[in-house]
Coordinates of C-alpha atoms and ligand atoms in Angstrom, one line a residue:
M1 CA 4.0 -15.2 25.1
K2 CA 2.3 -11.9 25.4
I3 CA 2.7 -8.9 23.2
A4 CA 1.2 -5.4 22.9
M5 CA 0.7 -3.7 19.5
I6 CA 0.6 0.1 19.8
G7 CA -1.5 1.5 16.9
T8 CA -4.4 -0.3 15.2
G9 CA -3.9 1.1 11.8
Y10 CA -3.3 -1.1 8.9
V11 CA 0.0 -2.6 10.0
G12 CA -0.8 -2.9 13.7
L13 CA -4.2 -4.5 13.2
V14 CA -3.1 -7.0 10.6
S15 CA 0.1 -7.9 12.6
G16 CA -1.8 -8.1 15.9
A17 CA -4.5 -10.3 14.5
C18 CA -2.0 -12.6 12.7
F19 CA 0.2 -13.0 15.8
S20 CA -2.9 -13.9 17.8
E21 CA -3.7 -16.5 15.1
F22 CA -0.2 -18.0 15.9
G23 CA -1.4 -18.5 19.5
V24 CA 0.3 -15.5 21.0
E25 CA -1.7 -13.4 23.5
V26 CA -2.1 -10.0 21.8
V27 CA -3.4 -6.7 23.2
C28 CA -3.9 -4.0 20.6
V29 CA -3.8 -0.4 21.9
D30 CA -5.1 2.7 20.2
K31 CA -6.0 6.2 21.5
D32 CA -9.1 6.3 19.2
E33 CA -11.9 5.2 21.4
E34 CA -14.4 4.8 18.7
K35 CA -12.2 2.5 16.7
I36 CA -11.4 0.4 19.8
N37 CA -15.1 0.0 20.6
K38 CA -15.8 -1.1 17.0
L39 CA -13.0 -3.6 17.2
K40 CA -14.2 -4.9 20.5
A41 CA -17.5 -5.6 18.8
G42 CA -15.7 -7.5 16.1
E43 CA -16.1 -4.7 13.5
C44 CA -13.2 -4.1 11.2
P45 CA -12.4 -0.4 10.5
I46 CA -10.6 -1.1 7.2
Y47 CA -11.4 -3.3 4.2
E48 CA -8.9 -6.1 4.0
P49 CA -9.9 -9.5 2.7
G50 CA -10.0 -12.1 5.6
L51 CA -9.2 -9.6 8.4
E52 CA -12.7 -9.3 9.9
N53 CA -12.9 -13.1 10.4
L54 CA -9.5 -13.3 11.8
V55 CA -10.2 -10.6 14.3
A56 CA -13.6 -12.1 15.3
N57 CA -12.2 -15.6 15.7
N58 CA -9.3 -14.5 17.9
L59 CA -11.4 -12.2 19.9
A60 CA -13.8 -15.1 20.6
A61 CA -10.8 -17.3 21.5
K62 CA -9.7 -14.5 23.9
R63 CA -6.2 -14.4 22.4
L64 CA -6.8 -10.9 21.0
S65 CA -8.1 -7.9 22.9
F66 CA -8.4 -4.2 22.4
T67 CA -7.9 -1.3 24.7
T68 CA -7.3 2.5 24.9
D69 CA -5.3 2.0 28.0
L70 CA -1.7 1.6 27.0
K71 CA -0.6 0.8 30.6
T72 CA -2.8 -2.3 30.8
G73 CA -1.8 -3.4 27.3
V74 CA 2.0 -3.1 28.0
K75 CA 1.9 -4.7 31.5
G76 CA 3.5 -8.1 31.4
A77 CA 4.2 -8.0 27.7
D78 CA 7.4 -9.8 26.4
A79 CA 7.5 -7.5 23.4
V80 CA 5.8 -4.2 22.6
F81 CA 5.4 -3.4 18.9
I82 CA 5.2 0.3 17.9
A83 CA 3.0 0.4 14.8
V84 CA 1.8 4.0 14.7
G85 CA 1.7 6.2 11.7
T86 CA 4.7 8.0 10.2
P87 CA 3.2 10.5 7.8
S88 CA 5.3 12.7 5.5
R89 CA 6.1 16.0 7.2
R90 CA 4.8 19.0 5.4
G91 CA 7.4 20.5 3.0
G92 CA 10.3 18.1 2.4
G93 CA 9.2 14.6 2.8
H94 CA 10.9 13.6 6.0
A95 CA 8.9 11.1 7.9
D96 CA 7.1 12.6 10.9
L97 CA 8.3 10.5 13.9
S98 CA 6.4 12.3 16.7
Y99 CA 3.9 9.5 17.1
V100 CA 6.6 6.9 17.3
Y101 CA 8.6 8.8 19.9
G102 CA 5.5 9.7 21.8
A103 CA 4.5 6.0 21.9
A104 CA 8.1 5.0 23.0
K105 CA 7.8 7.4 26.0
E106 CA 4.5 6.1 27.1
V107 CA 5.6 2.5 26.7
A108 CA 8.7 3.3 28.8
E109 CA 6.5 4.6 31.6
A110 CA 4.2 1.5 31.5
M111 CA 6.5 -1.5 31.1
D112 CA 7.3 -3.9 33.9
G113 CA 10.1 -6.5 33.6
Y114 CA 12.3 -7.2 30.7
T115 CA 10.6 -5.9 27.5
V116 CA 11.7 -5.8 23.8
I117 CA 10.4 -2.6 22.2
V118 CA 10.1 -3.2 18.5
T119 CA 9.4 -0.7 15.8
K120 CA 7.2 -2.1 13.1
S121 CA 6.2 1.2 11.5
T122 CA 8.4 2.2 8.5
V123 CA 11.0 4.5 10.1
P124 CA 14.1 6.1 8.9
V125 CA 17.5 4.8 9.9
G126 CA 18.4 5.9 13.4
T127 CA 14.9 5.8 14.8
G128 CA 15.4 2.6 16.8
R129 CA 18.5 4.2 18.4
E130 CA 16.5 7.3 19.3
V131 CA 13.7 5.1 20.8
K132 CA 16.3 3.5 22.9
R133 CA 17.6 6.9 24.1
I134 CA 14.0 8.1 24.9
V135 CA 13.2 4.9 26.9
A136 CA 16.5 4.9 28.8
E137 CA 15.9 8.6 29.7
A138 CA 12.4 8.0 30.9
R139 CA 13.1 4.8 32.8
P140 CA 16.8 4.6 33.7
D141 CA 15.9 1.6 35.9
A142 CA 14.2 -0.5 33.2
E143 CA 15.5 -3.7 31.7
F144 CA 14.8 -3.5 27.9
D145 CA 16.1 -3.9 24.4
V146 CA 15.0 -2.2 21.2
A147 CA 14.5 -4.0 17.9
S148 CA 13.4 -3.3 14.3
N149 CA 11.0 -5.6 12.6
P150 CA 9.8 -4.0 9.3
E151 CA 6.7 -5.3 7.6
F152 CA 6.3 -6.2 4.0
L153 CA 2.5 -6.5 3.8
R154 CA 0.7 -5.6 0.7
E155 CA -2.8 -4.1 1.1
G156 CA -5.3 -6.6 -0.2
A157 CA -3.0 -9.5 0.4
A158 CA -1.8 -8.6 3.9
I159 CA -2.8 -11.8 5.7
S160 CA -1.2 -14.2 3.4
D161 CA 1.9 -11.9 3.2
F162 CA 2.1 -12.2 7.0
M163 CA 1.4 -15.9 7.3
R164 CA 3.6 -16.9 4.3
P165 CA 6.2 -14.2 4.0
D166 CA 9.2 -14.4 1.6
R167 CA 11.3 -13.5 4.6
V168 CA 11.3 -11.9 8.1
V169 CA 13.8 -9.1 8.9
I170 CA 14.8 -8.7 12.5
G171 CA 17.2 -6.1 13.6
T172 CA 18.5 -6.4 17.2
E173 CA 21.4 -5.5 19.4
T174 CA 21.3 -8.4 21.9
E175 CA 20.8 -12.2 21.7
R176 CA 18.1 -11.9 24.3
A177 CA 16.0 -9.7 22.1
A178 CA 16.7 -11.8 19.1
D179 CA 15.5 -14.9 21.0
V180 CA 12.2 -13.2 22.0
L181 CA 11.4 -12.3 18.4
S182 CA 12.5 -15.6 17.0
E183 CA 10.2 -17.3 19.4
L184 CA 7.3 -15.1 18.2
Y185 CA 8.0 -16.0 14.6
R186 CA 8.5 -19.7 15.4
P187 CA 5.4 -20.9 13.6
L188 CA 7.0 -19.7 10.4
Y189 CA 10.0 -22.0 10.8
L190 CA 7.8 -24.9 9.7
L191 CA 7.4 -23.1 6.3
E192 CA 11.2 -22.6 6.3
T193 CA 10.8 -18.9 6.1
P194 CA 14.2 -17.2 5.9
I195 CA 14.8 -15.0 8.9
V196 CA 17.3 -12.2 8.2
Q197 CA 18.9 -11.3 11.6
T198 CA 20.8 -8.1 11.5
T199 CA 21.5 -4.8 13.2
L200 CA 18.9 -2.1 13.9
E201 CA 20.1 0.3 11.2
T202 CA 20.3 -2.4 8.6
A203 CA 16.8 -3.6 9.3
E204 CA 15.4 -0.1 9.1
L205 CA 17.2 0.6 5.8
T206 CA 16.2 -2.8 4.3
K207 CA 12.6 -1.8 4.4
Y208 CA 13.3 1.4 2.4
A209 CA 15.5 -0.5 0.0
A210 CA 12.6 -3.0 -0.7
N211 CA 10.0 -0.3 -1.2
T212 CA 12.1 2.1 -3.2
F213 CA 13.4 -0.8 -5.4
L214 CA 9.9 -1.9 -6.2
A215 CA 8.9 1.7 -7.0
T216 CA 11.9 2.0 -9.3
K217 CA 10.9 -1.3 -11.0
I218 CA 7.4 0.0 -11.7
T219 CA 8.8 3.4 -12.9
F220 CA 11.2 1.7 -15.2
I221 CA 8.5 -0.3 -16.9
N222 CA 6.2 2.8 -17.0
E223 CA 8.9 4.7 -18.9
F224 CA 9.4 1.7 -21.2
A225 CA 5.7 1.7 -21.8
D226 CA 6.0 5.3 -23.1
L227 CA 8.8 4.3 -25.4
C228 CA 6.8 1.2 -26.6
E229 CA 4.0 3.5 -27.7
K230 CA 6.3 5.7 -29.7
V231 CA 8.1 2.9 -31.5
G232 CA 5.2 0.4 -31.9
A233 CA 6.3 -2.2 -29.4
N234 CA 4.3 -4.0 -26.7
V235 CA 5.3 -3.4 -23.1
Q236 CA 3.5 -6.5 -21.8
D237 CA 5.7 -8.6 -24.1
V238 CA 8.8 -6.7 -23.1
A239 CA 7.9 -7.3 -19.4
R240 CA 7.4 -11.0 -20.0
G241 CA 10.6 -11.2 -22.1
I242 CA 12.7 -9.7 -19.3
G243 CA 10.7 -11.1 -16.4
L244 CA 11.4 -14.7 -17.3
D245 CA 15.0 -14.0 -16.6
G246 CA 15.4 -15.1 -13.0
R247 CA 17.8 -12.3 -12.2
I248 CA 15.0 -9.7 -13.1
G249 CA 11.8 -11.5 -12.0
N250 CA 8.3 -11.0 -13.4
K251 CA 6.7 -9.2 -10.5
F252 CA 6.1 -5.4 -10.4
L253 CA 6.5 -5.0 -14.1
H254 CA 2.9 -4.0 -14.8
A255 CA 2.9 -0.6 -16.6
G256 CA 0.1 1.7 -15.4
P257 CA -0.8 5.2 -14.2
G258 CA 2.0 5.4 -11.6
Y259 CA 2.3 3.9 -8.2
G260 CA 0.2 5.3 -5.3
G261 CA -0.9 4.2 -1.8
S262 CA 0.2 4.8 1.7
C263 CA 3.7 3.4 1.3
F264 CA 5.6 3.9 -2.0
P265 CA 5.0 7.7 -2.4
K266 CA 5.8 8.4 1.3
D267 CA 8.8 6.0 1.6
T268 CA 10.5 7.1 -1.7
L269 CA 10.3 10.7 -0.4
A270 CA 11.6 9.8 3.0
L271 CA 14.5 7.8 1.6
V272 CA 15.5 10.7 -0.7
Q273 CA 15.6 12.9 2.4
T274 CA 17.5 10.4 4.6
A275 CA 20.1 9.9 1.8
K276 CA 20.6 13.6 1.2
D277 CA 20.9 14.2 5.0
A278 CA 23.5 11.5 5.2
G279 CA 25.5 13.0 2.3
A280 CA 24.9 10.0 0.1
P281 CA 22.0 11.1 -2.2
I282 CA 20.2 8.2 -4.1
R283 CA 19.6 9.9 -7.4
I284 CA 17.9 7.0 -9.0
V285 CA 15.1 7.3 -6.4
E286 CA 14.9 11.1 -6.7
T287 CA 14.2 10.6 -10.4
V288 CA 11.6 7.9 -9.7
V289 CA 9.7 10.3 -7.5
D290 CA 9.8 13.0 -10.1
I291 CA 8.7 10.7 -13.0
N292 CA 5.9 9.2 -10.9
E293 CA 4.5 12.5 -9.9
K294 CA 4.4 13.7 -13.5
R295 CA 2.9 10.5 -14.8
K296 CA -0.4 11.0 -13.2
T297 CA -1.0 14.3 -15.1
Q298 CA 0.2 12.6 -18.3
M299 CA -2.5 10.0 -17.8
A300 CA -5.1 12.8 -17.8
E301 CA -3.5 14.1 -21.0
K302 CA -3.8 10.7 -22.5
V303 CA -7.6 10.7 -21.9
V304 CA -7.8 14.2 -23.4
A305 CA -5.9 13.0 -26.5
A306 CA -8.2 9.9 -26.8
C307 CA -11.1 12.3 -27.0
G308 CA -9.6 14.1 -30.0
G309 CA -7.8 16.8 -28.0
S310 CA -10.5 18.2 -25.8
V311 CA -12.8 16.9 -23.0
A312 CA -14.6 20.3 -22.7
N313 CA -18.3 19.6 -22.1
K314 CA -17.7 15.9 -22.3
T315 CA -18.6 13.2 -19.8
V316 CA -15.8 10.9 -18.7
A317 CA -16.8 7.6 -17.0
V318 CA -14.1 6.5 -14.5
L319 CA -13.9 2.9 -13.2
G320 CA -11.8 2.5 -10.1
L321 CA -10.6 5.2 -7.8
T322 CA -8.5 3.4 -5.1
F323 CA -4.7 3.2 -5.7
K324 CA -5.1 -0.6 -6.3
P325 CA -7.9 -3.2 -6.1
D326 CA -9.1 -5.0 -3.0
T327 CA -8.7 -2.0 -0.7
D328 CA -10.8 1.0 0.2
D329 CA -7.6 3.1 0.5
M330 CA -7.5 6.3 -1.6
R331 CA -4.1 7.6 -0.3
D332 CA -2.0 9.0 -3.1
S333 CA -4.2 7.2 -5.6
P334 CA -3.5 8.3 -9.2
S335 CA -7.2 9.1 -9.5
L336 CA -6.7 12.0 -7.1
V337 CA -4.7 13.8 -9.9
I338 CA -6.4 12.3 -13.0
V339 CA -10.0 13.3 -12.1
P340 CA -9.3 16.9 -11.1
E341 CA -7.1 17.4 -14.2
L342 CA -9.9 16.2 -16.4
Q343 CA -12.4 18.5 -14.6
K344 CA -10.0 21.4 -15.1
A345 CA -10.0 20.6 -18.8
G346 CA -13.8 20.9 -18.8
A347 CA -15.0 17.3 -18.3
S348 CA -17.9 16.1 -16.1
I349 CA -17.0 12.9 -14.2
Q350 CA -19.1 9.9 -13.4
A351 CA -17.3 7.4 -11.3
Y352 CA -17.6 4.0 -9.6
D353 CA -15.4 2.1 -7.3
P354 CA -16.4 -1.2 -5.5
Q355 CA -14.9 -0.1 -2.1
G356 CA -13.4 3.4 -2.3
M357 CA -16.5 5.6 -2.9
K358 CA -17.1 6.4 0.8
E359 CA -13.6 7.7 1.2
A360 CA -13.6 9.3 -2.3
A361 CA -16.7 11.3 -1.5
H362 CA -14.6 13.5 0.8
L363 CA -11.8 13.9 -1.7
F364 CA -13.4 14.9 -5.0
E365 CA -15.7 17.8 -5.8
D366 CA -18.6 17.6 -8.4
V367 CA -18.1 13.9 -9.2
V368 CA -21.3 11.9 -9.8
F369 CA -20.8 8.6 -7.9
C370 CA -22.7 5.7 -9.6
E371 CA -24.1 2.4 -8.4
G372 CA -22.1 0.1 -10.7
P373 CA -19.9 0.0 -13.7
Y374 CA -22.7 0.2 -16.3
E375 CA -24.5 3.0 -14.6
T376 CA -21.2 4.9 -14.7
M377 CA -21.0 4.6 -18.5
Q378 CA -24.6 5.8 -19.2
G379 CA -24.3 8.7 -21.7
A380 CA -20.5 9.1 -21.3
D381 CA -18.2 10.1 -24.1
V382 CA -15.3 8.0 -23.0
L383 CA -14.7 5.2 -20.5
V384 CA -11.5 5.2 -18.4
I385 CA -10.3 2.3 -16.3
V386 CA -8.0 3.6 -13.5
T387 CA -7.9 0.6 -11.1
E388 CA -8.0 -3.0 -12.1
W389 CA -10.7 -4.4 -9.9
N390 CA -11.8 -7.9 -10.9
A391 CA -15.4 -6.5 -11.4
F392 CA -14.1 -4.6 -14.5
R393 CA -12.2 -7.4 -16.1
A394 CA -15.1 -9.0 -17.9
L395 CA -17.4 -6.2 -19.0
D396 CA -20.1 -7.0 -21.5
F397 CA -18.7 -5.1 -24.5
E398 CA -22.0 -4.8 -26.4
R399 CA -23.7 -3.3 -23.4
V400 CA -20.7 -0.9 -22.9
K401 CA -21.0 0.2 -26.5
S402 CA -24.8 0.7 -26.2
L403 CA -24.3 2.9 -23.1
L404 CA -21.4 5.1 -24.3
K405 CA -22.0 7.9 -26.7
T406 CA -18.8 7.0 -28.5
P407 CA -17.0 3.6 -28.1
I408 CA -13.8 5.0 -26.7
L409 CA -12.0 3.0 -23.9
V410 CA -8.8 4.2 -22.1
D411 CA -7.5 1.3 -20.1
L412 CA -4.7 2.5 -17.8
R413 CA -4.1 -1.0 -16.4
N414 CA -4.0 -3.0 -19.6
I415 CA -6.6 -5.4 -18.4
Y416 CA -8.0 -6.1 -21.8
N417 CA -6.5 -8.1 -24.7
L418 CA -5.9 -6.2 -27.9
E419 CA -7.4 -8.8 -30.1
D420 CA -10.7 -8.8 -28.0
M421 CA -10.9 -5.0 -28.2
K422 CA -10.3 -5.1 -32.0
R423 CA -13.1 -7.6 -32.4
A424 CA -15.4 -5.6 -30.1
G425 CA -14.9 -2.5 -32.2
F426 CA -13.6 -0.1 -29.6
T427 CA -11.3 2.8 -30.1
Y428 CA -8.9 1.5 -27.5
Y429 CA -6.0 3.1 -25.8
S430 CA -3.9 1.3 -23.2
V431 CA -0.4 1.7 -21.7
G432 CA 2.6 0.8 -23.7
R433 CA 0.6 -1.0 -26.4
E434 CA -0.6 -0.2 -29.9
A435 CA -3.7 2.2 -30.0
L436 CA -6.7 0.8 -31.8
A437 CA -9.2 2.8 -33.9
A438 CA -12.8 1.6 -34.1
E439 CA -13.7 0.6 -37.6
Ligands
UGA501 C1 3.7 -2.0 -0.7 C2 4.7 -3.1 -0.7 O1 4.4 -4.0 -1.9 C3 4.7 -4.0 0.5 O2 5.7 -5.0 0.5 C4 5.0 -3.1 1.7 O3 4.9 -3.8 3.0 C5 4.0 -1.9 1.8 O4 4.0 -1.2 0.5 C6 4.3 -1.1 3.0 O5 5.4 -0.5 3.0 O6 3.5 -1.1 3.9 P1 1.1 -1.7 -1.0 O7 1.3 -0.2 -1.0 O8 0.0 -2.3 -0.3 O9 2.4 -2.5 -0.6 O10 0.8 -2.0 -2.6 P2 1.5 -2.6 -3.8 O11 0.8 -3.8 -4.2 O12 3.0 -2.7 -3.6 O13 1.2 -1.5 -4.9 C7 1.7 -0.1 -4.8 C8 1.4 0.7 -6.0 O14 2.2 0.2 -7.1 C9 -0.1 0.6 -6.5 O15 -0.5 1.9 -6.9 C10 0.0 -0.4 -7.7 O16 -1.1 -0.2 -8.6 C11 1.3 0.0 -8.2 N1 1.9 -1.1 -9.1 C12 2.3 -2.3 -8.5 C13 2.1 -0.9 -10.4 O17 1.7 0.1 -11.0 N2 2.6 -1.9 -11.2 C14 3.0 -3.1 -10.6 O18 3.6 -4.0 -11.3 C15 2.9 -3.3 -9.2

């Protein structure tokens, strides 16, 4: 089997490398020459655990190759995956599909012989059908089918999510196309991975349903956290108490500063637009978007309150800037709102992130980036944990106290145990749990 992967962003690169690991011949295509040259040299443009090794091994085995020349990549391919970006369009939130449609046209011009054109990018309902129209118009002679095969990869765990997925969703219109995709995913049959075979539209919508449901689950527990704080309950215990019910499930019930990243914020917005356009608004997701947006500002207010109502002329130490751990991705990270809000309120910021600082340097102004967690706390009035990197989970409390001017810790990810914090003598604020005052 031979496939081409158009776009070597997060989804394209992980999927391409993983398919090659399955033994498929994969050509990854991207217009960005610098990126392709790096990849050819075995260098990974993004931080994702395990990816660099996977790319290097499959390059060496000659199952994986990289090119800027779409024609060569597509030639002889049984399937061509479109995995280019679908950013939110300015004003509104509709997904911008110009890259997807541009790629479809180029693929149409390059393909030879029967080809399945698969959209892997997260695309609104109806995109697959439009891709079909574009290809048929560009190449009326061509023998092809279109398919939708959304991805469910989490950053930081993408390789295991690809290799051991909960399910694979394949939307096709013909048996021939379904056979090609089933053959590609055959290695997963050994793991008895459920394959959901469906139509194009259903597959496209399933992806949005998954992401918006998860965003809703997070927002639900975040609002419960606020209520817990008001009535003296503990949100972690509430989450455990409901999560053990198999109908609810215990995942994605961690209260925090609001969801971020390259997917949930963009996909919730896009779904809201799709649903409005279709005349079937999904109001629950509209509310989720609104709550999540406000939540980030509320987190800055929480820090201000922890400092006695003002951070003017105070130094705030921030640990973690990325939207979640094990990634260098800063897209829509809650820190992008929390830090500027604190600065607006008069605070100076010292910050550290294990992987995100290079990216963060372009996104913040007047932030002092530090070499490690302890350097960040030096002389600060308050310590704030924004992202739950493992490196922050076992801080030496005595050392932290000796470095901070006042022992105030705001833990927006609930990584510490209340008992431990009580014993360590911190003024400790977390999310949806009792606040502790230092004795
Ligand atoms: C998400 C989905 O989990 C993937 O299944 C999907 O394939 C991907 O989007 C995508 O559409 O490409 P990802 O954005 O990498 O993956 O990250 P998540 O682990 O889902 O976290 C998203 C955000 O929710 C983060 O800001 C995280 O901190 C937050 N979160 C997550 C919580 O606040 N609480 C939780 O319990 C879980």
